[in-house]
Every structure is written in structure tokens, then in C-alpha cells.
PDB file of C-alpha atoms in Angstrom:
ATOM      1  CA  ASN A   1      75.455  94.606 236.064  1.00  0.00           C
ATOM      2  CA  ALA A   2      78.003  95.922 238.481  1.00  0.00           C
ATOM      3  CA  GLY A   3      81.599  95.876 237.361  1.00  0.00           C
ATOM      4  CA  VAL A   4      84.568  94.398 239.171  1.00  0.00           C
ATOM      5  CA  MET A   5      84.448  95.642 242.792  1.00  0.00           C
ATOM      6  CA  GLN A   6      87.696  96.009 244.725  1.00  0.00           C
ATOM      7  CA  ASN A   7      87.798  97.067 248.348  1.00  0.00           C
ATOM      8  CA  PRO A   8      89.234  98.916 250.119  1.00  0.00           C
ATOM      9  CA  ARG A   9      90.141 101.524 247.450  1.00  0.00           C
ATOM     10  CA  HIS A  10      92.861 102.676 249.712  1.00  0.00           C
ATOM     11  CA  LEU A  11      94.625 100.841 252.451  1.00  0.00           C
ATOM     12  CA  VAL A  12      97.371 101.991 254.780  1.00  0.00           C
ATOM     13  CA  ARG A  13      99.364  99.434 256.780  1.00  0.00           C
ATOM     14  CA  ARG A  14     102.429  99.646 258.978  1.00  0.00           C
ATOM     15  CA  ARG A  15     105.425  97.596 258.264  1.00  0.00           C
ATOM     16  CA  GLY A  16     104.798  93.932 259.592  1.00  0.00           C
ATOM     17  CA  GLN A  17     101.101  94.163 259.493  1.00  0.00           C
ATOM     18  CA  GLU A  18      98.808  92.029 257.170  1.00  0.00           C
ATOM     19  CA  ALA A  19      96.916  93.426 254.177  1.00  0.00           C
ATOM     20  CA  ARG A  20      93.862  91.853 252.792  1.00  0.00           C
ATOM     21  CA  LEU A  21      92.597  92.908 249.323  1.00  0.00           C
ATOM     22  CA  ARG A  22      89.186  91.891 248.188  1.00  0.00           C
ATOM     23  CA  CYS A  23      87.814  91.495 244.725  1.00  0.00           C
ATOM     24  CA  SER A  24      84.251  90.593 243.790  1.00  0.00           C
ATOM     25  CA  PRO A  25      84.146  89.562 240.022  1.00  0.00           C
ATOM     26  CA  MET A  26      81.453  90.545 237.541  1.00  0.00           C
ATOM     27  CA  LYS A  27      78.372  88.410 237.725  1.00  0.00           C
ATOM     28  CA  GLY A  28      78.775  85.229 235.695  1.00  0.00           C
ATOM     29  CA  HIS A  29      82.687  85.535 235.760  1.00  0.00           C
ATOM     30  CA  SER A  30      84.565  82.640 237.136  1.00  0.00           C
ATOM     31  CA  HIS A  31      88.056  83.746 236.241  1.00  0.00           C
ATOM     32  CA  VAL A  32      89.881  86.195 238.487  1.00  0.00           C
ATOM     33  CA  TYR A  33      93.403  87.638 237.838  1.00  0.00           C
ATOM     34  CA  TRP A  34      95.555  89.842 240.229  1.00  0.00           C
ATOM     35  CA  TYR A  35      98.065  92.521 238.847  1.00  0.00           C
ATOM     36  CA  ARG A  36     100.423  94.810 240.748  1.00  0.00           C
ATOM     37  CA  GLN A  37     101.399  98.267 239.359  1.00  0.00           C
ATOM     38  CA  LEU A  38     104.250 100.215 240.739  1.00  0.00           C
ATOM     39  CA  PRO A  39     104.399 104.024 240.176  1.00  0.00           C
ATOM     40  CA  GLU A  40     105.332 104.889 236.589  1.00  0.00           C
ATOM     41  CA  GLU A  41     105.307 101.170 235.527  1.00  0.00           C
ATOM     42  CA  GLY A  42     103.072  98.687 233.639  1.00  0.00           C
ATOM     43  CA  LEU A  43     100.984  96.052 235.239  1.00  0.00           C
ATOM     44  CA  LYS A  44     102.733  92.927 236.426  1.00  0.00           C
ATOM     45  CA  PHE A  45     100.794  89.631 236.513  1.00  0.00           C
ATOM     46  CA  MET A  46     100.643  88.084 239.952  1.00  0.00           C
ATOM     47  CA  VAL A  47      98.103  85.251 239.860  1.00  0.00           C
ATOM     48  CA  TYR A  48      95.208  83.671 237.944  1.00  0.00           C
ATOM     49  CA  LEU A  49      92.441  81.798 239.804  1.00  0.00           C
ATOM     50  CA  GLN A  50      89.202  80.039 238.985  1.00  0.00           C
ATOM     51  CA  LYS A  51      86.759  79.053 241.579  1.00  0.00           C
ATOM     52  CA  GLU A  52      88.700  77.185 244.301  1.00  0.00           C
ATOM     53  CA  ASN A  53      91.552  76.790 242.121  1.00  0.00           C
ATOM     54  CA  ILE A  54      94.911  78.616 241.506  1.00  0.00           C
ATOM     55  CA  ILE A  55      95.574  78.135 237.739  1.00  0.00           C
ATOM     56  CA  ASP A  56      98.739  80.103 237.521  1.00  0.00           C
ATOM     57  CA  GLU A  57     100.762  81.810 240.290  1.00  0.00           C
ATOM     58  CA  SER A  58     104.006  82.364 238.349  1.00  0.00           C
ATOM     59  CA  GLY A  59     103.905  86.052 239.197  1.00  0.00           C
ATOM     60  CA  MET A  60     103.462  85.720 242.965  1.00  0.00           C
ATOM     61  CA  PRO A  61     106.334  86.347 245.269  1.00  0.00           C
ATOM     62  CA  LYS A  62     107.337  83.147 246.844  1.00  0.00           C
ATOM     63  CA  GLU A  63     106.887  84.468 250.452  1.00  0.00           C
ATOM     64  CA  ARG A  64     104.222  86.452 252.298  1.00  0.00           C
ATOM     65  CA  PHE A  65     101.798  86.519 249.370  1.00  0.00           C
ATOM     66  CA  SER A  66      98.783  84.323 248.928  1.00  0.00           C
ATOM     67  CA  ALA A  67      95.504  84.332 246.978  1.00  0.00           C
ATOM     68  CA  GLU A  68      92.265  82.568 247.062  1.00  0.00           C
ATOM     69  CA  PHE A  69      88.883  82.442 245.287  1.00  0.00           C
ATOM     70  CA  PRO A  70      86.485  80.464 247.314  1.00  0.00           C
ATOM     71  CA  LYS A  71      83.432  78.837 246.042  1.00  0.00           C
ATOM     72  CA  GLU A  72      81.336  81.623 247.838  1.00  0.00           C
ATOM     73  CA  GLY A  73      82.532  85.229 248.297  1.00  0.00           C
ATOM     74  CA  PRO A  74      85.243  87.499 246.822  1.00  0.00           C
ATOM     75  CA  SER A  75      88.711  86.703 245.803  1.00  0.00           C
ATOM     76  CA  ILE A  76      91.262  87.638 248.425  1.00  0.00           C
ATOM     77  CA  LEU A  77      94.889  88.706 247.953  1.00  0.00           C
ATOM     78  CA  ARG A  78      96.636  88.449 251.208  1.00  0.00           C
ATOM     79  CA  ILE A  79     100.017  90.002 252.040  1.00  0.00           C
ATOM     80  CA  GLN A  80     101.636  88.996 255.296  1.00  0.00           C
ATOM     81  CA  GLN A  81     104.280  91.174 257.180  1.00  0.00           C
ATOM     82  CA  VAL A  82     104.065  93.860 254.641  1.00  0.00           C
ATOM     83  CA  VAL A  83     107.160  95.970 253.747  1.00  0.00           C
ATOM     84  CA  ARG A  84     107.591  99.361 252.170  1.00  0.00           C
ATOM     85  CA  GLY A  85     108.251  97.674 248.752  1.00  0.00           C
ATOM     86  CA  ASP A  86     104.794  96.323 248.822  1.00  0.00           C
ATOM     87  CA  SER A  87     103.343  99.796 248.296  1.00  0.00           C
ATOM     88  CA  ALA A  88     101.645  99.778 245.052  1.00  0.00           C
ATOM     89  CA  ALA A  89      98.221  99.617 243.329  1.00  0.00           C
ATOM     90  CA  TYR A  90      96.776  96.122 243.057  1.00  0.00           C
ATOM     91  CA  PHE A  91      94.310  95.443 240.299  1.00  0.00           C
ATOM     92  CA  CYS A  92      91.933  92.612 240.060  1.00  0.00           C
ATOM     93  CA  ALA A  93      90.269  91.543 236.673  1.00  0.00           C
ATOM     94  CA  SER A  94      87.551  89.057 235.846  1.00  0.00           C
ATOM     95  CA  SER A  95      86.332  87.298 232.805  1.00  0.00           C
ATOM     96  CA  ARG A  96      84.244  84.458 231.557  1.00  0.00           C
ATOM     97  CA  MET A  97      85.996  81.521 229.649  1.00  0.00           C
ATOM     98  CA  ASN A  98      87.916  82.827 226.677  1.00  0.00           C
ATOM     99  CA  THR A  99      86.488  86.561 226.706  1.00  0.00           C
ATOM    100  CA  GLU A 100      88.108  89.739 227.464  1.00  0.00           C
ATOM    101  CA  ALA A 101      88.679  90.690 231.039  1.00  0.00           C
ATOM    102  CA  PHE A 102      87.375  93.632 232.936  1.00  0.00           C
ATOM    103  CA  PHE A 103      89.463  95.321 235.630  1.00  0.00           C
ATOM    104  CA  GLY A 104      88.394  96.879 238.880  1.00  0.00           C
ATOM    105  CA  GLN A 105      89.385 100.376 240.168  1.00  0.00           C
ATOM    106  CA  GLY A 106      92.253  98.846 242.130  1.00  0.00           C
ATOM    107  CA  THR A 107      93.413  99.130 245.768  1.00  0.00           C
ATOM    108  CA  ARG A 108      96.176 101.423 246.578  1.00  0.00           C
ATOM    109  CA  LEU A 109      98.253  99.999 249.347  1.00  0.00           C
ATOM    110  CA  THR A 110     100.578 102.297 251.244  1.00  0.00           C
ATOM    111  CA  VAL A 111     103.003 100.719 253.786  1.00  0.00           C
ATOM    112  CA  VAL A 112     104.285 103.135 256.314  1.00  0.00           C
TER     113      VAL A 112
ATOM    114  CA  LEU B 149     105.807  84.617 226.094  1.00  0.00           C
ATOM    115  CA  ALA B 150     105.373  87.121 223.312  1.00  0.00           C
ATOM    116  CA  LYS B 151     106.625  90.575 224.464  1.00  0.00           C
ATOM    117  CA  THR B 152     105.641  93.777 222.770  1.00  0.00           C
ATOM    118  CA  THR B 153     107.359  97.014 221.802  1.00  0.00           C
ATOM    119  CA  GLN B 154     105.444 100.339 221.776  1.00  0.00           C
ATOM    120  CA  PRO B 155     106.473 104.022 221.790  1.00  0.00           C
ATOM    121  CA  ILE B 156     106.878 105.277 225.258  1.00  0.00           C
ATOM    122  CA  SER B 157     104.796 108.442 224.519  1.00  0.00           C
ATOM    123  CA  MET B 158     102.913 110.228 221.796  1.00  0.00           C
ATOM    124  CA  ASP B 159     101.456 113.727 221.557  1.00  0.00           C
ATOM    125  CA  SER B 160      98.545 114.806 219.408  1.00  0.00           C
ATOM    126  CA  TYR B 161      95.972 117.660 219.176  1.00  0.00           C
ATOM    127  CA  GLU B 162      92.257 117.448 219.561  1.00  0.00           C
ATOM    128  CA  GLY B 163      90.554 116.452 216.440  1.00  0.00           C
ATOM    129  CA  GLN B 164      93.391 114.486 214.921  1.00  0.00           C
ATOM    130  CA  GLU B 165      93.560 110.739 214.206  1.00  0.00           C
ATOM    131  CA  VAL B 166      96.132 108.875 216.274  1.00  0.00           C
ATOM    132  CA  ASN B 167      97.830 105.659 215.317  1.00  0.00           C
ATOM    133  CA  ILE B 168      99.848 103.726 217.811  1.00  0.00           C
ATOM    134  CA  THR B 169     101.861 100.937 216.466  1.00  0.00           C
ATOM    135  CA  CYS B 170     102.972  97.825 218.524  1.00  0.00           C
ATOM    136  CA  SER B 171     105.652  95.334 217.498  1.00  0.00           C
ATOM    137  CA  HIS B 172     105.361  91.711 218.472  1.00  0.00           C
ATOM    138  CA  ASN B 173     107.780  89.738 216.428  1.00  0.00           C
ATOM    139  CA  ASN B 174     107.364  86.490 218.367  1.00  0.00           C
ATOM    140  CA  ILE B 175     103.603  86.246 218.118  1.00  0.00           C
ATOM    141  CA  ALA B 176     102.468  82.707 218.044  1.00  0.00           C
ATOM    142  CA  THR B 177      99.869  81.183 215.889  1.00  0.00           C
ATOM    143  CA  ASN B 178      96.990  81.218 218.429  1.00  0.00           C
ATOM    144  CA  ASP B 179      97.756  84.585 219.855  1.00  0.00           C
ATOM    145  CA  TYR B 180      95.227  87.396 219.798  1.00  0.00           C
ATOM    146  CA  ILE B 181      96.194  91.072 219.970  1.00  0.00           C
ATOM    147  CA  THR B 182      94.461  93.102 222.621  1.00  0.00           C
ATOM    148  CA  TRP B 183      94.627  96.804 223.578  1.00  0.00           C
ATOM    149  CA  TYR B 184      93.745  98.272 226.812  1.00  0.00           C
ATOM    150  CA  GLN B 185      93.415 101.957 227.976  1.00  0.00           C
ATOM    151  CA  GLN B 186      94.192 103.204 231.418  1.00  0.00           C
ATOM    152  CA  PHE B 187      93.498 106.481 233.126  1.00  0.00           C
ATOM    153  CA  PRO B 188      95.382 107.592 236.084  1.00  0.00           C
ATOM    154  CA  SER B 189      94.228 105.988 239.338  1.00  0.00           C
ATOM    155  CA  GLN B 190      91.887 103.593 237.449  1.00  0.00           C
ATOM    156  CA  GLY B 191      92.014  99.946 236.169  1.00  0.00           C
ATOM    157  CA  PRO B 192      92.805  99.230 232.488  1.00  0.00           C
ATOM    158  CA  ARG B 193      89.682  99.264 230.174  1.00  0.00           C
ATOM    159  CA  PHE B 194      89.328  96.832 227.175  1.00  0.00           C
ATOM    160  CA  ILE B 195      89.401  98.795 223.894  1.00  0.00           C
ATOM    161  CA  ILE B 196      89.581  96.315 221.170  1.00  0.00           C
ATOM    162  CA  GLN B 197      90.919  92.789 220.121  1.00  0.00           C
ATOM    163  CA  GLY B 198      91.782  91.243 216.813  1.00  0.00           C
ATOM    164  CA  TYR B 199      93.512  88.231 215.307  1.00  0.00           C
ATOM    165  CA  LYS B 200      94.231  89.471 211.716  1.00  0.00           C
ATOM    166  CA  THR B 201      93.363  92.089 209.033  1.00  0.00           C
ATOM    167  CA  LYS B 202      91.055  94.923 210.550  1.00  0.00           C
ATOM    168  CA  VAL B 203      88.695  95.115 213.452  1.00  0.00           C
ATOM    169  CA  THR B 204      86.520  98.109 214.122  1.00  0.00           C
ATOM    170  CA  ASN B 205      84.337  99.092 216.995  1.00  0.00           C
ATOM    171  CA  GLU B 206      82.622 102.234 218.281  1.00  0.00           C
ATOM    172  CA  VAL B 207      85.810 103.424 219.886  1.00  0.00           C
ATOM    173  CA  ALA B 208      88.754 102.475 217.656  1.00  0.00           C
ATOM    174  CA  SER B 209      90.109 100.371 214.814  1.00  0.00           C
ATOM    175  CA  LEU B 210      92.905  97.814 214.901  1.00  0.00           C
ATOM    176  CA  PHE B 211      94.918  97.047 211.845  1.00  0.00           C
ATOM    177  CA  ILE B 212      96.958  93.789 211.682  1.00  0.00           C
ATOM    178  CA  PRO B 213      99.190  93.084 208.578  1.00  0.00           C
ATOM    179  CA  ALA B 214      99.403  89.525 207.101  1.00  0.00           C
ATOM    180  CA  ASP B 215     102.570  88.507 209.011  1.00  0.00           C
ATOM    181  CA  ARG B 216     100.922  89.771 212.379  1.00  0.00           C
ATOM    182  CA  LYS B 217     104.301  90.923 213.639  1.00  0.00           C
ATOM    183  CA  SER B 218     102.870  94.293 214.379  1.00  0.00           C
ATOM    184  CA  SER B 219      99.474  96.009 214.852  1.00  0.00           C
ATOM    185  CA  THR B 220      98.315  99.533 214.766  1.00  0.00           C
ATOM    186  CA  LEU B 221      95.542 100.946 217.065  1.00  0.00           C
ATOM    187  CA  SER B 222      93.815 103.907 215.506  1.00  0.00           C
ATOM    188  CA  LEU B 223      91.773 106.326 217.342  1.00  0.00           C
ATOM    189  CA  PRO B 224      89.773 108.727 215.147  1.00  0.00           C
ATOM    190  CA  ARG B 225      89.367 112.416 216.113  1.00  0.00           C
ATOM    191  CA  VAL B 226      90.875 112.259 219.476  1.00  0.00           C
ATOM    192  CA  SER B 227      89.780 114.502 222.424  1.00  0.00           C
ATOM    193  CA  LEU B 228      91.421 115.681 225.587  1.00  0.00           C
ATOM    194  CA  SER B 229      89.666 112.781 227.407  1.00  0.00           C
ATOM    195  CA  ASP B 230      91.618 110.253 225.359  1.00  0.00           C
ATOM    196  CA  THR B 231      94.707 111.270 227.178  1.00  0.00           C
ATOM    197  CA  ALA B 232      95.748 107.976 228.778  1.00  0.00           C
ATOM    198  CA  VAL B 233      98.123 105.049 228.645  1.00  0.00           C
ATOM    199  CA  TYR B 234      97.586 102.423 225.957  1.00  0.00           C
ATOM    200  CA  TYR B 235      98.822  98.868 226.294  1.00  0.00           C
ATOM    201  CA  CYS B 236      99.164  96.436 223.532  1.00  0.00           C
ATOM    202  CA  LEU B 237      98.986  92.853 224.709  1.00  0.00           C
ATOM    203  CA  VAL B 238      99.641  89.577 222.770  1.00  0.00           C
ATOM    204  CA  GLY B 239      98.512  86.280 224.155  1.00  0.00           C
ATOM    205  CA  GLY B 240      96.693  83.015 223.558  1.00  0.00           C
ATOM    206  CA  LEU B 241      93.552  81.303 224.939  1.00  0.00           C
ATOM    207  CA  ASP B 242      95.662  78.956 227.013  1.00  0.00           C
ATOM    208  CA  ARG B 243      93.520  76.774 229.341  1.00  0.00           C
ATOM    209  CA  GLY B 244      90.821  79.381 229.131  1.00  0.00           C
ATOM    210  CA  SER B 245      93.017  82.277 230.401  1.00  0.00           C
ATOM    211  CA  THR B 246      92.850  85.438 228.413  1.00  0.00           C
ATOM    212  CA  LEU B 247      95.049  87.415 230.662  1.00  0.00           C
ATOM    213  CA  GLY B 248      97.150  84.940 232.743  1.00  0.00           C
ATOM    214  CA  ARG B 249     100.145  84.950 230.573  1.00  0.00           C
ATOM    215  CA  LEU B 250      99.922  88.397 228.915  1.00  0.00           C
ATOM    216  CA  TYR B 251     102.702  90.839 229.284  1.00  0.00           C
ATOM    217  CA  PHE B 252     101.391  94.523 229.837  1.00  0.00           C
ATOM    218  CA  GLY B 253     104.686  96.341 229.492  1.00  0.00           C
ATOM    219  CA  ARG B 254     104.870 100.072 230.060  1.00  0.00           C
ATOM    220  CA  GLY B 255     102.439 101.122 227.472  1.00  0.00           C
ATOM    221  CA  THR B 256     102.166 104.323 225.410  1.00  0.00           C
ATOM    222  CA  GLN B 257     101.349 107.492 227.178  1.00  0.00           C
ATOM    223  CA  LEU B 258      99.185 109.472 224.809  1.00  0.00           C
ATOM    224  CA  THR B 259      98.718 113.146 225.576  1.00  0.00           C
ATOM    225  CA  VAL B 260      96.110 115.048 223.660  1.00  0.00           C
ATOM    226  CA  TRP B 261      96.571 118.869 223.650  1.00  0.00           C
ATOM    227  CA  PRO B 262      93.853 121.451 222.945  1.00  0.00           C
TER     228      PRO B 262
END
């Protein structure tokens, strides 16, 4: 049973471009969470999704950021018009209902 | 949202037992306590979870006093590979979410020396 798969592992974007980060949850997991981690800091919750539904997006910036978890395919975190401050590691986690969550290896976004 | 307080860093030597204590004074009745481990450039890894008293698995033990306002993660006989950041999280099973409203904080950087 493969773990949570995130791709790409590293992503470089120029300011103003779009970044799309993908997360394939573990098999049988219908809950997906996205976290952001800045250097030397803890993980900050961004959004919690179930299939086709956003359950909690209280940690998402109001502009430029969006997330989806379609019925088929991976969850996508999309950042439009990236700025240098978006440079961070973005982690995805997945879980079943009421169980512990498993994290992916993360996507390291660098905005140049 | 219950926040936690942990030491920023701890040092130990190989073979010693390490105890990391976490304070969570505002823990709610339905909150669980969960510990994660994170190595550099990797995602956090679940270690252990508990509600009260003591929980033990093949990796660690978790001690929770009766008032549940703190918890202690115990790592027996640490090795160099246990050098990592350890996060204590407190949260409930709200609408099925185990992570959605959990606060990670900065964790405790454990360094194990030879």
C-alpha cells in the first residue's frame, strides 16, 4: 500500500506564475489536508477536504490560493501569481474517518 | 483551539531514555493527544496517540496524568536516528477531522549525540 504521494518534490516558479501541487492520498483515505511549512517553523494548517468538498479552509490565504479534491484523481493545491513569500514546503496528509493521518514527503516550492 | 507548549530543544546521548513533556492546559473533554516526528526534508510521521493514562507501542510510550493538562512522550534508548523534531498536538474528532483544527507549533528539536 503506497503512502501519500506528492508531486513534484521540488518546484521552481518565477514570480507571477502559477504553481500546482498534487497529492494522491493513501488507498482508502477520503480525507486530505494541506499544510505549509516555512523554514525553521512548524506546520501551518491550510485546508481540509473530503471528496468534492472543502470542509475547512480557515488556514488558506484569501487570495491566490485554492484547493480541490475531485471525485477522481489527486487533490490539487493551486497558487496563482506566486510571490517570493510563497516559497515553502507544502505537505499533504490523508486519513480515513477518525484515524491518524499520514503525511507525504512534501513539495518544496521556490519562487525566484 | 487548544495550543501546546513544548521545550524548543533537548539533547541526549545514545542509549538514554528521553522524555519530552508537553503542556496543554486548555485541553477539551473530547481532545486526543497525538505526537508526530519529523526528519529534515520529510513529512511528519505519526508516533503515538492517547486520551488518558498510558499508551505504549513499539516506538514510544505516552504518559497522560489524570488532569490531562500535560503529557510526556517517552523514547526508550534513543539512537542517532531519533534526532528529529517532535510535535505534540491536541485536538478532537470534530466532524471526522483528525488534523483539520490541530495546531502543530514549532515542536521540540531532539538531538542525540554519540
